[in-house]
PDB file of C-alpha atoms in Angstrom:
ATOM      1  CA  UNK A   1      74.711 120.404  54.404  1.00 92.00           C
ATOM      2  CA  UNK A   2      71.184 120.725  54.543  1.00 93.00           C
ATOM      3  CA  UNK A   3      70.245 119.313  51.498  1.00 96.00           C
ATOM      4  CA  UNK A   4      67.291 117.809  49.140  1.00 97.00           C
ATOM      5  CA  UNK A   5      69.402 115.096  47.890  1.00 97.00           C
ATOM      6  CA  UNK A   6      67.300 111.176  47.383  1.00 97.00           C
ATOM      7  CA  UNK A   7      68.853 107.855  45.340  1.00 96.00           C
ATOM      8  CA  UNK A   8      66.679 105.173  45.559  1.00 97.00           C
ATOM      9  CA  UNK A   9      68.097 101.197  43.932  1.00 96.00           C
ATOM     10  CA  UNK A  10      64.100  99.332  45.391  1.00 96.00           C
ATOM     11  CA  UNK A  11      65.320  98.071  47.776  1.00 96.00           C
ATOM     12  CA  UNK A  12      67.515 100.730  49.850  1.00 97.00           C
ATOM     13  CA  UNK A  13      66.557 104.626  49.986  1.00 98.00           C
ATOM     14  CA  UNK A  14      68.833 107.363  50.603  1.00 98.00           C
ATOM     15  CA  UNK A  15      68.162 110.286  52.430  1.00 98.00           C
ATOM     16  CA  UNK A  16      68.967 113.691  53.748  1.00 98.00           C
ATOM     17  CA  UNK A  17      69.649 112.643  57.364  1.00 98.00           C
ATOM     18  CA  UNK A  18      66.898 114.885  59.429  1.00 98.00           C
ATOM     19  CA  UNK A  19      67.374 115.049  63.124  1.00 98.00           C
ATOM     20  CA  UNK A  20      65.568 111.795  63.892  1.00 97.00           C
ATOM     21  CA  UNK A  21      67.403 110.279  62.065  1.00 98.00           C
ATOM     22  CA  UNK A  22      70.772 111.200  63.132  1.00 98.00           C
ATOM     23  CA  UNK A  23      69.817 110.629  67.170  1.00 98.00           C
ATOM     24  CA  UNK A  24      69.180 106.649  65.946  1.00 98.00           C
ATOM     25  CA  UNK A  25      72.420 106.794  63.637  1.00 98.00           C
ATOM     26  CA  UNK A  26      73.920 108.055  67.286  1.00 98.00           C
ATOM     27  CA  UNK A  27      72.501 104.774  69.159  1.00 98.00           C
ATOM     28  CA  UNK A  28      73.282 102.570  66.271  1.00 98.00           C
ATOM     29  CA  UNK A  29      76.809 103.403  66.313  1.00 97.00           C
ATOM     30  CA  UNK A  30      77.251 103.750  70.437  1.00 98.00           C
ATOM     31  CA  UNK A  31      76.445  99.700  70.390  1.00 97.00           C
ATOM     32  CA  UNK A  32      80.527  98.608  71.626  1.00 95.00           C
ATOM     33  CA  UNK A  33      80.476  96.425  68.584  1.00 94.00           C
ATOM     34  CA  UNK A  34      80.051  99.467  65.747  1.00 96.00           C
ATOM     35  CA  UNK A  35      82.048 102.248  68.265  1.00 94.00           C
ATOM     36  CA  UNK A  36      85.295  99.807  67.199  1.00 93.00           C
ATOM     37  CA  UNK A  37      85.360 100.750  64.190  1.00 94.00           C
ATOM     38  CA  UNK A  38      85.024 104.428  64.356  1.00 94.00           C
ATOM     39  CA  UNK A  39      88.473 105.853  64.730  1.00 92.00           C
ATOM     40  CA  UNK A  40      86.204 107.783  67.414  1.00 91.00           C
ATOM     41  CA  UNK A  41      85.203 105.086  69.518  1.00 92.00           C
ATOM     42  CA  UNK A  42      84.361 106.759  72.572  1.00 95.00           C
ATOM     43  CA  UNK A  43      80.325 106.648  72.665  1.00 97.00           C
ATOM     44  CA  UNK A  44      78.636 110.373  71.952  1.00 98.00           C
ATOM     45  CA  UNK A  45      76.330 111.473  74.356  1.00 98.00           C
ATOM     46  CA  UNK A  46      72.889 113.098  72.430  1.00 98.00           C
ATOM     47  CA  UNK A  47      73.698 116.824  73.217  1.00 98.00           C
ATOM     48  CA  UNK A  48      77.302 116.163  71.425  1.00 98.00           C
ATOM     49  CA  UNK A  49      75.166 114.901  68.393  1.00 98.00           C
ATOM     50  CA  UNK A  50      72.634 116.947  68.294  1.00 98.00           C
ATOM     51  CA  UNK A  51      75.411 119.539  68.051  1.00 98.00           C
ATOM     52  CA  UNK A  52      77.466 118.055  66.018  1.00 97.00           C
ATOM     53  CA  UNK A  53      73.966 117.577  63.985  1.00 97.00           C
ATOM     54  CA  UNK A  54      73.477 121.849  63.192  1.00 97.00           C
ATOM     55  CA  UNK A  55      77.402 121.562  62.417  1.00 97.00           C
ATOM     56  CA  UNK A  56      77.389 119.193  60.069  1.00 96.00           C
ATOM     57  CA  UNK A  57      73.724 121.286  58.447  1.00 96.00           C
ATOM     58  CA  UNK A  58      76.534 124.633  58.182  1.00 96.00           C
ATOM     59  CA  UNK A  59      78.874 122.976  56.126  1.00 95.00           C
ATOM     60  CA  UNK A  60      78.999 123.672  52.737  1.00 94.00           C
ATOM     61  CA  UNK A  61      80.602 120.161  51.521  1.00 95.00           C
ATOM     62  CA  UNK A  62      79.397 116.995  53.569  1.00 97.00           C
ATOM     63  CA  UNK A  63      76.329 115.206  52.009  1.00 98.00           C
ATOM     64  CA  UNK A  64      75.594 113.087  55.121  1.00 98.00           C
ATOM     65  CA  UNK A  65      72.187 110.224  54.365  1.00 98.00           C
ATOM     66  CA  UNK A  66      69.826 108.022  56.286  1.00 98.00           C
ATOM     67  CA  UNK A  67      70.452 104.582  54.785  1.00 98.00           C
ATOM     68  CA  UNK A  68      66.862 103.200  54.731  1.00 98.00           C
ATOM     69  CA  UNK A  69      64.472 100.305  53.352  1.00 97.00           C
ATOM     70  CA  UNK A  70      62.315 100.489  50.370  1.00 94.00           C
ATOM     71  CA  UNK A  71      59.216 101.317  52.976  1.00 95.00           C
ATOM     72  CA  UNK A  72      61.642 104.215  54.592  1.00 96.00           C
ATOM     73  CA  UNK A  73      62.088 102.614  57.467  1.00 97.00           C
ATOM     74  CA  UNK A  74      66.051 103.205  59.042  1.00 98.00           C
ATOM     75  CA  UNK A  75      68.180 101.321  59.247  1.00 98.00           C
ATOM     76  CA  UNK A  76      71.342 103.521  59.209  1.00 98.00           C
ATOM     77  CA  UNK A  77      73.718 106.284  57.136  1.00 98.00           C
ATOM     78  CA  UNK A  78      76.527 107.104  54.298  1.00 98.00           C
ATOM     79  CA  UNK A  79      78.150 109.944  53.831  1.00 98.00           C
ATOM     80  CA  UNK A  80      80.285 112.120  51.660  1.00 98.00           C
ATOM     81  CA  UNK A  81      82.633 114.174  53.001  1.00 95.00           C
ATOM     82  CA  UNK A  82      85.187 117.314  52.256  1.00 97.00           C
ATOM     83  CA  UNK A  83      84.432 116.865  48.524  1.00 97.00           C
ATOM     84  CA  UNK A  84      87.304 119.105  47.060  1.00 96.00           C
ATOM     85  CA  UNK A  85      87.438 119.887  43.263  1.00 96.00           C
ATOM     86  CA  UNK A  86      86.512 116.459  41.550  1.00 98.00           C
ATOM     87  CA  UNK A  87      86.633 114.308  44.842  1.00 98.00           C
ATOM     88  CA  UNK A  88      85.229 113.042  48.091  1.00 98.00           C
ATOM     89  CA  UNK A  89      86.089 110.900  50.735  1.00 98.00           C
ATOM     90  CA  UNK A  90      83.334 108.030  51.668  1.00 98.00           C
ATOM     91  CA  UNK A  91      82.477 106.857  55.458  1.00 96.00           C
ATOM     92  CA  UNK A  92      80.286 107.054  58.312  1.00 96.00           C
ATOM     93  CA  UNK A  93      78.672 104.390  56.859  1.00 97.00           C
ATOM     94  CA  UNK A  94      77.342 102.232  59.535  1.00 97.00           C
ATOM     95  CA  UNK A  95      73.441  99.324  58.631  1.00 98.00           C
ATOM     96  CA  UNK A  96      71.953  98.246  61.419  1.00 97.00           C
ATOM     97  CA  UNK A  97      71.780  94.934  60.446  1.00 93.00           C
ATOM     98  CA  UNK A  98      69.317  93.391  63.015  1.00 93.00           C
ATOM     99  CA  UNK A  99      67.005  96.038  61.528  1.00 94.00           C
ATOM    100  CA  UNK A 100      67.828  95.095  57.378  1.00 95.00           C
ATOM    101  CA  UNK A 101      67.153  91.509  58.407  1.00 91.00           C
ATOM    102  CA  UNK A 102      69.430  90.693  55.257  1.00 94.00           C
ATOM    103  CA  UNK A 103      73.236  90.991  54.242  1.00 93.00           C
ATOM    104  CA  UNK A 104      73.839  93.575  51.493  1.00 95.00           C
ATOM    105  CA  UNK A 105      72.842  97.236  52.554  1.00 97.00           C
ATOM    106  CA  UNK A 106      75.911  98.596  53.161  1.00 96.00           C
ATOM    107  CA  UNK A 107      77.168  97.421  49.211  1.00 97.00           C
ATOM    108  CA  UNK A 108      74.076  99.355  48.238  1.00 97.00           C
ATOM    109  CA  UNK A 109      74.382 102.043  49.989  1.00 97.00           C
ATOM    110  CA  UNK A 110      77.872 102.726  48.939  1.00 98.00           C
ATOM    111  CA  UNK A 111      77.253 101.543  45.314  1.00 98.00           C
ATOM    112  CA  UNK A 112      74.170 104.320  44.741  1.00 97.00           C
ATOM    113  CA  UNK A 113      76.250 107.008  46.975  1.00 97.00           C
ATOM    114  CA  UNK A 114      79.180 106.440  44.502  1.00 98.00           C
ATOM    115  CA  UNK A 115      76.256 106.780  41.311  1.00 97.00           C
ATOM    116  CA  UNK A 116      75.005 109.931  43.800  1.00 97.00           C
ATOM    117  CA  UNK A 117      78.713 111.657  43.394  1.00 98.00           C
ATOM    118  CA  UNK A 118      79.500 110.443  39.813  1.00 98.00           C
ATOM    119  CA  UNK A 119      75.599 112.138  38.229  1.00 97.00           C
ATOM    120  CA  UNK A 120      74.732 115.297  40.339  1.00 97.00           C
ATOM    121  CA  UNK A 121      77.778 116.440  41.771  1.00 97.00           C
ATOM    122  CA  UNK A 122      79.921 115.218  39.060  1.00 98.00           C
ATOM    123  CA  UNK A 123      83.420 113.621  41.022  1.00 98.00           C
ATOM    124  CA  UNK A 124      85.634 111.723  39.317  1.00 98.00           C
ATOM    125  CA  UNK A 125      87.156 109.464  42.586  1.00 98.00           C
ATOM    126  CA  UNK A 126      86.467 108.171  45.979  1.00 98.00           C
ATOM    127  CA  UNK A 127      88.481 108.145  49.260  1.00 98.00           C
ATOM    128  CA  UNK A 128      88.819 106.315  52.382  1.00 98.00           C
ATOM    129  CA  UNK A 129      89.980 104.848  55.372  1.00 98.00           C
ATOM    130  CA  UNK A 130      88.883 102.382  57.737  1.00 98.00           C
ATOM    131  CA  UNK A 131      91.026 100.152  60.392  1.00 97.00           C
ATOM    132  CA  UNK A 132      92.223  96.902  58.050  1.00 97.00           C
ATOM    133  CA  UNK A 133      90.973  95.151  60.989  1.00 97.00           C
ATOM    134  CA  UNK A 134      87.410  96.656  60.400  1.00 96.00           C
ATOM    135  CA  UNK A 135      87.151  93.206  57.283  1.00 96.00           C
ATOM    136  CA  UNK A 136      83.353  93.185  56.669  1.00 95.00           C
ATOM    137  CA  UNK A 137      83.909  97.293  56.055  1.00 97.00           C
ATOM    138  CA  UNK A 138      86.734  95.465  53.447  1.00 97.00           C
ATOM    139  CA  UNK A 139      84.607  93.342  52.101  1.00 97.00           C
ATOM    140  CA  UNK A 140      81.040  96.364  51.920  1.00 97.00           C
ATOM    141  CA  UNK A 141      84.862  98.644  49.952  1.00 98.00           C
ATOM    142  CA  UNK A 142      85.996  95.742  47.802  1.00 98.00           C
ATOM    143  CA  UNK A 143      82.839  95.121  46.548  1.00 97.00           C
ATOM    144  CA  UNK A 144      82.077  98.807  45.893  1.00 97.00           C
ATOM    145  CA  UNK A 145      85.307  98.654  43.619  1.00 97.00           C
ATOM    146  CA  UNK A 146      87.806  99.997  46.034  1.00 98.00           C
ATOM    147  CA  UNK A 147      91.623  99.701  46.342  1.00 98.00           C
ATOM    148  CA  UNK A 148      94.048 100.175  49.311  1.00 98.00           C
ATOM    149  CA  UNK A 149      96.236 102.448  47.713  1.00 98.00           C
ATOM    150  CA  UNK A 150      98.302 102.218  51.304  1.00 98.00           C
ATOM    151  CA  UNK A 151      98.374 101.212  55.306  1.00 98.00           C
ATOM    152  CA  UNK A 152      99.829 102.685  58.022  1.00 97.00           C
ATOM    153  CA  UNK A 153      99.862 102.666  61.927  1.00 97.00           C
ATOM    154  CA  UNK A 154      97.110 104.654  63.480  1.00 95.00           C
ATOM    155  CA  UNK A 155      98.536 107.053  65.534  1.00 92.00           C
ATOM    156  CA  UNK A 156      98.245 105.276  68.923  1.00 90.00           C
ATOM    157  CA  UNK A 157     100.156 102.522  67.128  1.00 91.00           C
ATOM    158  CA  UNK A 158      98.086  99.926  67.693  1.00 93.00           C
ATOM    159  CA  UNK A 159      96.389  99.675  63.989  1.00 96.00           C
ATOM    160  CA  UNK A 160      96.649 100.001  60.969  1.00 98.00           C
ATOM    161  CA  UNK A 161      94.697 101.395  58.864  1.00 98.00           C
ATOM    162  CA  UNK A 162      94.428 100.801  54.808  1.00 98.00           C
ATOM    163  CA  UNK A 163      93.496 104.100  52.713  1.00 98.00           C
ATOM    164  CA  UNK A 164      91.777 103.298  49.482  1.00 98.00           C
ATOM    165  CA  UNK A 165      90.875 104.656  47.103  1.00 98.00           C
ATOM    166  CA  UNK A 166      87.213 103.815  44.167  1.00 98.00           C
ATOM    167  CA  UNK A 167      87.053 105.669  40.779  1.00 97.00           C
ATOM    168  CA  UNK A 168      83.468 106.589  39.278  1.00 97.00           C
TER     169      UNK A 168
END
């Protein structure tokens, strides 16, 4: 969804994802260590990313953000999507740890999005799915207040998925 929302806590800034951010996000996501954390883990071409971005802009219920430092430098991305009624799915979180230079940026970005969801979109809850073996993501989600509600095997049967929720 094309939007103009921004959020900041003084050290992390969330702003609308631009086409240039989308390409930076793709490059970060395509790193081997990052790809394995996504349900769709194949490399994404520049053309496929451009098509995704154009389709994203047309959606009425998706909010994709660039995660930046206080100076506006791109660190990664995060999204609220499938906003339906008073809930939404959280996901697409990825932070470039080298660019960030410190830990905790993912938790900060998620907490900012929770505040945005509650105060701006008037949502009452968020949910997500994550691979059970993605321990850094699980820790991030737990620190932001998400609780595991159920676990089940991924469609390929190779890994387990945790379904998590939080109230806002």
